Each structure stands twice: as C-alpha cells, then as structure tokens.
Coordinates of C-alpha atoms and ligand atoms in Angstrom, one line a residue:
M135 CA 3.3 35.9 11.7
S136 CA 1.3 37.2 8.7
F137 CA -2.6 37.8 9.2
T138 CA -2.8 34.9 6.6
P139 CA -2.7 31.8 8.8
I140 CA -1.1 28.6 7.2
E141 CA -2.8 25.9 8.0
R142 CA -1.4 22.3 7.5
R143 CA -3.6 20.3 5.3
T144 CA -3.1 16.9 6.9
P145 CA -3.1 15.8 10.3
P146 CA 0.1 14.6 11.8
R147 CA 1.2 11.7 9.6
L148 CA 4.2 9.7 9.1
Y149 CA 5.8 10.2 5.8
R150 CA 9.3 9.2 6.1
S151 CA 9.4 6.4 3.5
K152 CA 7.3 5.9 0.0
L153 CA 7.6 2.4 -1.0
F154 CA 6.9 2.1 -4.8
V155 CA 5.1 -1.2 -5.9
P156 CA 4.3 -1.8 -9.6
G157 CA 0.9 -2.8 -10.1
S158 CA 1.8 -5.7 -12.2
Q159 CA 3.6 -7.5 -9.7
T160 CA 1.3 -8.7 -7.4
K161 CA 3.7 -10.8 -5.5
F162 CA 5.0 -7.8 -4.1
F163 CA 1.7 -6.2 -2.8
E164 CA 1.4 -8.5 0.5
K165 CA 5.3 -8.1 1.5
A166 CA 4.8 -4.2 1.0
A167 CA 1.9 -4.0 3.3
A168 CA 3.7 -5.9 6.2
G169 CA 6.5 -4.1 6.0
P170 CA 8.3 -0.9 7.2
A171 CA 7.2 1.7 4.8
D172 CA 5.2 4.4 6.2
V173 CA 3.4 5.0 3.0
V174 CA 3.2 2.4 0.1
C175 CA 2.3 3.8 -3.5
L176 CA 0.8 1.1 -6.4
D177 CA 2.2 2.5 -9.2
L178 CA 0.0 2.3 -12.6
E179 CA 2.5 4.9 -14.1
D180 CA 6.2 4.2 -15.2
A181 CA 6.7 1.4 -13.6
V182 CA 4.0 -0.8 -15.8
A183 CA 4.3 -1.6 -19.7
P184 CA 1.6 0.1 -21.9
G185 CA 0.1 -3.5 -22.7
D186 CA -0.3 -4.2 -18.7
K187 CA -1.6 -0.9 -17.8
D188 CA -5.6 -2.4 -17.8
K189 CA -4.4 -5.6 -15.6
A190 CA -2.5 -3.6 -13.2
R191 CA -5.3 -1.3 -12.9
D192 CA -7.4 -4.4 -12.1
N193 CA -5.0 -5.5 -9.6
I194 CA -4.7 -2.5 -7.5
V195 CA -8.6 -2.5 -7.4
A196 CA -8.7 -5.7 -6.3
A197 CA -5.5 -5.4 -3.6
L198 CA -7.3 -2.5 -2.3
N199 CA -10.2 -4.1 -1.2
D200 CA -8.7 -7.4 -0.5
V201 CA -4.9 -7.0 1.3
N202 CA -4.7 -5.5 4.8
W203 CA -2.7 -2.2 4.5
G204 CA -2.6 -1.8 8.6
N205 CA -1.9 1.9 9.4
K206 CA 0.1 2.7 6.2
L207 CA -1.2 5.3 3.9
V208 CA -2.3 3.8 0.4
T209 CA -1.5 5.7 -2.2
V210 CA -1.8 4.9 -6.3
R211 CA 0.1 6.6 -9.0
I212 CA -2.0 7.0 -12.3
N213 CA -1.0 7.7 -15.5
G214 CA -0.2 11.3 -16.5
L215 CA -3.2 13.8 -18.2
D216 CA -1.6 13.2 -21.8
T217 CA -2.8 9.6 -21.9
N218 CA -5.9 7.7 -22.4
F219 CA -5.1 5.8 -19.4
C220 CA -5.8 8.7 -16.9
Y221 CA -9.4 9.2 -16.7
R222 CA -9.7 5.5 -16.8
D223 CA -7.5 5.1 -13.3
V224 CA -9.4 7.7 -11.7
I225 CA -12.8 6.4 -12.5
A226 CA -11.9 2.9 -11.3
L227 CA -10.0 3.8 -8.4
V228 CA -12.7 5.8 -7.1
E229 CA -15.7 3.8 -8.0
K230 CA -14.1 0.3 -7.1
G231 CA -11.1 0.9 -5.0
G232 CA -13.0 1.0 -1.7
E233 CA -12.7 3.4 1.3
R234 CA -8.9 2.2 1.7
L235 CA -7.4 4.1 -0.8
D236 CA -5.8 7.4 1.1
A237 CA -4.4 9.4 -2.4
I238 CA -4.5 9.4 -5.7
M239 CA -0.4 10.8 -7.3
V240 CA -0.6 12.6 -10.2
P241 CA 2.6 12.5 -12.4
K242 CA 4.0 15.4 -14.7
V243 CA 1.1 17.9 -13.1
G244 CA 2.1 21.1 -15.5
T245 CA -0.6 23.6 -14.6
G246 CA -3.3 24.1 -11.8
A247 CA -5.8 23.3 -14.6
D248 CA -4.4 19.9 -14.8
L249 CA -5.0 19.3 -10.8
Y250 CA -8.6 20.7 -11.1
A251 CA -9.5 18.5 -13.9
I252 CA -8.6 15.6 -11.6
D253 CA -10.3 16.7 -8.8
M254 CA -13.5 17.3 -10.7
L255 CA -13.3 13.7 -12.0
I256 CA -12.7 12.7 -8.5
T257 CA -15.2 14.5 -7.0
Q258 CA -18.0 13.1 -9.5
A259 CA -16.8 9.9 -9.2
S260 CA -16.7 10.1 -5.3
S261 CA -20.2 11.3 -5.2
F262 CA -21.3 8.7 -7.8
A263 CA -20.1 5.9 -5.4
G264 CA -21.3 7.5 -2.3
R265 CA -17.6 7.3 -1.0
K266 CA -17.4 8.3 2.9
K267 CA -13.8 9.3 3.1
Q268 CA -12.1 12.1 0.9
I269 CA -9.0 11.1 -1.3
G270 CA -6.5 13.2 -1.3
L271 CA -4.2 14.5 -3.9
E272 CA -0.3 13.8 -4.2
V273 CA 1.6 16.1 -7.3
I274 CA 4.9 15.1 -8.7
I275 CA 6.9 18.4 -9.4
E276 CA 8.9 16.7 -12.4
S277 CA 8.8 19.1 -15.4
A278 CA 10.0 22.7 -15.9
M279 CA 6.4 23.8 -16.8
G280 CA 5.5 22.4 -13.5
L281 CA 8.1 23.8 -11.5
G282 CA 7.4 27.3 -13.1
N283 CA 3.7 27.1 -12.2
I284 CA 4.0 25.6 -8.9
D285 CA 2.1 27.9 -6.8
E286 CA -0.7 27.8 -9.2
I287 CA -0.7 24.3 -8.8
C288 CA -0.8 24.3 -4.9
R289 CA -3.9 26.5 -5.4
A290 CA -5.7 24.1 -7.4
S291 CA -7.4 21.9 -5.4
K292 CA -7.9 21.3 -1.5
R293 CA -7.5 17.8 -2.1
L294 CA -3.4 18.3 -2.7
E295 CA -1.9 17.0 0.3
T296 CA 1.9 16.3 -0.5
L297 CA 4.3 17.6 -3.4
H298 CA 7.0 15.2 -4.5
F299 CA 10.1 16.2 -6.7
G300 CA 10.8 13.6 -9.6
A301 CA 14.4 14.0 -10.4
A302 CA 14.5 11.9 -13.5
D303 CA 11.5 13.5 -15.5
Y304 CA 12.3 16.6 -14.0
A305 CA 16.0 16.3 -15.7
A306 CA 14.5 15.3 -19.1
S307 CA 11.9 18.2 -19.3
Q308 CA 14.5 20.8 -18.8
G309 CA 17.0 19.1 -20.9
M310 CA 19.4 18.7 -17.9
R311 CA 22.7 16.7 -19.4
T312 CA 22.4 14.4 -16.7
T313 CA 21.3 10.4 -16.5
N314 CA 21.7 10.3 -12.6
I315 CA 18.1 10.0 -10.9
G316 CA 18.8 12.1 -7.6
G317 CA 22.6 11.6 -7.6
G318 CA 25.8 14.1 -8.1
N319 CA 27.3 14.7 -11.3
A320 CA 30.7 14.8 -11.4
D321 CA 30.8 17.5 -14.3
Y322 CA 28.4 19.9 -12.1
V323 CA 31.3 21.3 -10.2
M324 CA 33.1 24.8 -9.3
L325 CA 37.1 24.9 -9.1
T326 CA 38.5 26.8 -6.5
D327 CA 40.8 30.2 -7.4
T328 CA 44.2 29.7 -8.7
A329 CA 46.7 30.3 -5.6
P330 CA 50.4 30.1 -5.8
D331 CA 50.5 27.8 -2.7
R332 CA 47.5 25.6 -3.1
A333 CA 46.6 23.1 -5.9
R334 CA 42.9 23.6 -7.2
E335 CA 40.3 21.8 -5.7
R336 CA 37.1 20.7 -7.4
H337 CA 33.8 21.0 -5.5
W338 CA 30.7 19.5 -6.0
N339 CA 27.3 20.8 -6.2
D340 CA 23.9 19.8 -5.8
L341 CA 22.3 20.0 -9.3
W342 CA 18.9 19.2 -7.3
H343 CA 19.2 22.0 -4.9
F344 CA 16.8 25.0 -6.9
P345 CA 13.7 22.8 -7.6
L346 CA 13.8 20.9 -4.1
F347 CA 13.9 24.0 -2.7
R348 CA 11.5 25.8 -4.5
M349 CA 9.3 22.9 -3.9
C350 CA 9.5 22.8 -0.2
Q351 CA 9.2 26.6 0.1
A352 CA 5.9 26.3 -1.9
A353 CA 4.3 23.4 -0.3
R354 CA 5.0 25.0 3.2
A355 CA 3.7 28.5 1.8
H356 CA 0.4 26.4 1.3
G357 CA 0.3 23.9 4.1
I358 CA 1.7 21.1 1.8
V359 CA 4.1 18.3 3.0
P360 CA 7.5 18.4 0.5
I361 CA 8.4 14.6 -0.1
D362 CA 11.8 14.0 -1.9
G363 CA 11.9 11.7 -4.9
P364 CA 13.8 8.8 -5.9
F365 CA 17.6 8.1 -6.1
G366 CA 18.2 5.8 -8.9
D367 CA 21.2 3.8 -7.5
Y368 CA 19.9 1.5 -4.8
S369 CA 23.1 -0.1 -4.4
D370 CA 24.6 3.4 -3.1
A371 CA 23.2 3.5 0.4
D372 CA 25.8 6.3 1.4
G373 CA 24.3 8.2 -1.8
F374 CA 20.9 7.8 -0.6
R375 CA 21.6 8.8 2.9
V376 CA 23.4 12.0 2.0
Q377 CA 20.5 13.1 -0.7
A378 CA 17.8 12.4 1.7
N379 CA 20.0 14.2 4.7
R380 CA 20.2 17.1 2.1
T381 CA 16.3 17.2 1.6
A382 CA 15.6 16.3 5.5
I383 CA 17.4 19.8 6.1
L384 CA 15.6 21.4 3.3
G385 CA 12.2 20.7 4.6
C386 CA 11.0 17.4 3.3
E387 CA 9.4 14.7 5.4
G388 CA 10.2 11.5 3.7
K389 CA 11.9 10.2 0.4
W390 CA 10.7 7.5 -2.0
A391 CA 12.1 4.0 -1.8
I392 CA 12.2 2.6 -5.0
H393 CA 13.4 -0.5 -4.0
P394 CA 12.7 -2.2 -0.8
S395 CA 16.5 -1.8 0.7
Q396 CA 15.6 2.1 0.7
V397 CA 12.9 2.1 3.3
A398 CA 15.1 1.5 6.2
L399 CA 16.8 3.8 5.2
A400 CA 14.5 6.6 4.3
N401 CA 13.1 5.9 7.7
E402 CA 16.5 6.2 9.4
I403 CA 17.4 9.8 7.9
F404 CA 13.7 11.0 8.5
T405 CA 13.7 9.8 12.3
P406 CA 14.8 12.9 14.5
P407 CA 18.1 12.2 16.0
E408 CA 18.0 10.8 19.4
K409 CA 19.9 14.0 20.4
E410 CA 17.4 16.3 18.9
V411 CA 14.6 14.3 20.7
K412 CA 16.1 14.8 24.2
R413 CA 16.7 18.3 23.8
A414 CA 12.9 18.4 22.3
E415 CA 11.8 16.7 25.5
A416 CA 13.9 18.9 27.8
I417 CA 12.5 22.1 26.0
L418 CA 9.1 21.1 26.8
A419 CA 9.8 20.4 30.3
A420 CA 11.3 23.9 30.7
M421 CA 8.2 25.1 29.3
K422 CA 5.9 23.5 32.0
D423 CA 7.9 23.8 34.6
S424 CA 7.8 27.7 34.1
H425 CA 4.4 27.8 33.4
E426 CA 3.6 26.0 36.4
K427 CA 5.9 28.4 38.6
G428 CA 3.9 31.5 36.9
L429 CA 7.3 32.6 35.0
G430 CA 7.1 34.2 31.5
A431 CA 10.2 33.6 30.4
V432 CA 11.6 29.9 29.6
S433 CA 15.1 29.2 30.0
L434 CA 17.1 25.8 29.5
N435 CA 20.6 25.3 31.1
G436 CA 21.1 29.4 31.2
V437 CA 19.8 29.6 28.0
L438 CA 16.8 31.5 26.7
I439 CA 14.1 29.1 24.8
D440 CA 11.7 31.2 22.0
A441 CA 8.0 30.4 21.1
A442 CA 9.7 28.9 17.8
S443 CA 12.1 26.5 19.2
I444 CA 9.0 25.7 21.7
R445 CA 6.8 24.8 18.3
Q446 CA 9.7 23.0 16.7
A447 CA 10.3 21.2 20.2
Q448 CA 6.5 20.0 19.9
V449 CA 6.9 19.0 16.1
I450 CA 9.8 16.7 17.1
V451 CA 8.2 15.2 20.3
Q452 CA 4.8 14.6 18.5
Q453 CA 6.9 12.7 15.4
M454 CA 8.7 10.7 17.8
K455 CA 5.5 9.5 19.3
M456 CA 3.7 8.5 15.9
I457 CA 7.0 6.7 15.3
Q458 CA 7.0 4.7 18.2
A459 CA 3.5 4.0 17.9
R460 CA 4.2 2.4 14.4
T461 CA 7.0 0.3 15.6
A462 CA 5.4 -0.4 19.0
Ligands
GLV28 C1 9.8 10.1 -10.7 O1 8.8 10.0 -11.4 C2 11.1 10.8 -11.6 O2 10.6 11.0 -12.7 O3 11.9 10.7 -11.1
MG29 MG1 8.2 10.5 -13.2

C-alpha cells in the first residue's frame, strides 16, 4: 500500500441504478420516488427544452420539498457552465430545495476550475440558507477536455462523490463517427489474419473502453465512485446488460436508466451474483474461525485466503446487506 491513503468520500451506499426524470415531467416524479431505482436524478439539462427551464426548475424545487423520496439518493442535473441557467439552477436548488437534496450533478465539466466555481456557489448559497446537510457533487465526464483533465477535476472539490461517463456528448466532443449512445458500432472492428484454412472473422471492439477505464481509474485513485452513463436503445435489454456487465467488471458501481425499463436491468447487473455472495460469506466465516482459533493464516477448502480477498468479501457482503435492507 502507498503511504498516501485513499479514503472513499461517501459512506457505503447503493448506486446500482440512477433513473433520469425530466424536470418538466412532474407526472413521473411520484412514480420515480416509489420505484426500485437506487438514485433518482431530476434533470434540468438536456431532457428539458430551453423554454421550459424556469418552470422545470420550479417543479424540481417544489418536488424536493414535497415528494416523499424514501431512502433514495436524490440528485439534480443542472445546466452547463456555458449557459446562464447554470447559476440560477444552483442558487434555487441550494437556497430553496430543502435538506432532501443529496447532490448536484454538473454536466460537461472540462476543467477543475469549472467544479471549483460550482463549489464556491454552493458554499455561499448553503451558508446564506443555513443548510445543515452538505450537498455533494457529481460530475459527468463527457468531453475530450474533461477526460484530459480528469485528475485535476477529481482534486477540484471535496464535495465530489461520483464520476459518470456520458457517451453521447463524449462522442460528439471527440468527433467520433458514431451515433450510438453507449452501444457497439459495426465499423469499429478488427479482421483476423488471413489464413489459408479458415475464413477471416470480424471482431467487434468496444469503442467506449478507454474513456470508461480511465474514468474508473481516476475515480478510484481519489476515493470517488465511478458510474456508467446512458445506453440509448432502451428496447435492447441484452445490449444494456452486456454494456453494464463490462463496466461493472471495470469497477463501476451502477448505471443510468434513461427509461424506467432499464432500472431493473441495472439493479440486476450491479447486484453481486449469488455465487459470489456465498463465497464471500464463506471467506468471512473462515476468517472468523481462524481468528478464534488463534491461527495466523486463513484458508478455505484447502486454498489460502489473502488479505485482499477478505477485503473484497467484506465489500460484497456489506453491499448485499444494503440491497436486502432496501428491498425488505
Ligand atoms: C449524457 O449526458 C451523455 O451525453 O451521454
Ligand atoms: Mg450529456
């Protein structure tokens, strides 16, 4: 281990599914609050037309105060720093949004200074409003600049809790020749070598691998939780599952649901499989047993268990307890 400890910035929480609800669509608020998503994100940005922004902001402020959000995390995506909606979003949410607001999501962050400026506004408005609970920050990495400055962004504010990957804006920013949001592209392929005895095969590659991997690495290096963003084709459950599985393997703790049907899929993929939970429980039981017997080494079924597998087992068992508590 490094002499520099990495402390997770948030207490253990569930982030498996983050359901987006446009701030202009009040009819969906109660349903989202009562539904199975771990996190609800009320949107003021791309799901709201420019002419509806003020009304949507008022709707969200009212809903933060009036709707029973239960034990969900409740966050709001504000407009970007290049708009004049942005500061009004922050001030209204912090001064009038009540204590139920958990975090503000900032889209299209390009530099650490972007986040620093938002933190400054939140800090001033929180002090003026006499807020008791600290408001967290969530950042969407969705531009070439944001990915390039990712470590600086992670260091820019102590409020920063989660990083999210926005495939659609990221692709646009980098000039990627694709219109898929988070899915595959039939032209991003490799051909196997020519060989006299077999036909050449086309192997699809993952065009999101690098930005997602980099985001997960930067997030974890700073104690921040990485979350995968949208999968655009909500009629393609298999495509969603495969994408979510890959990002779960890379370290993401959850994924956006841009349609309610994607909530169950995200919850399914980001819940540890039963086999893993059973093994984790067995590892912890073996650890307890060998401690009780005063043995130094821990083994399970004849295999030595090291300290890292014990830490992994603790994470899995704790996550499962949170999931059981939520669904009980
Ligand atoms: C999300 O905001 C995206 O751009 O994909
Ligand atoms: Mg975006």
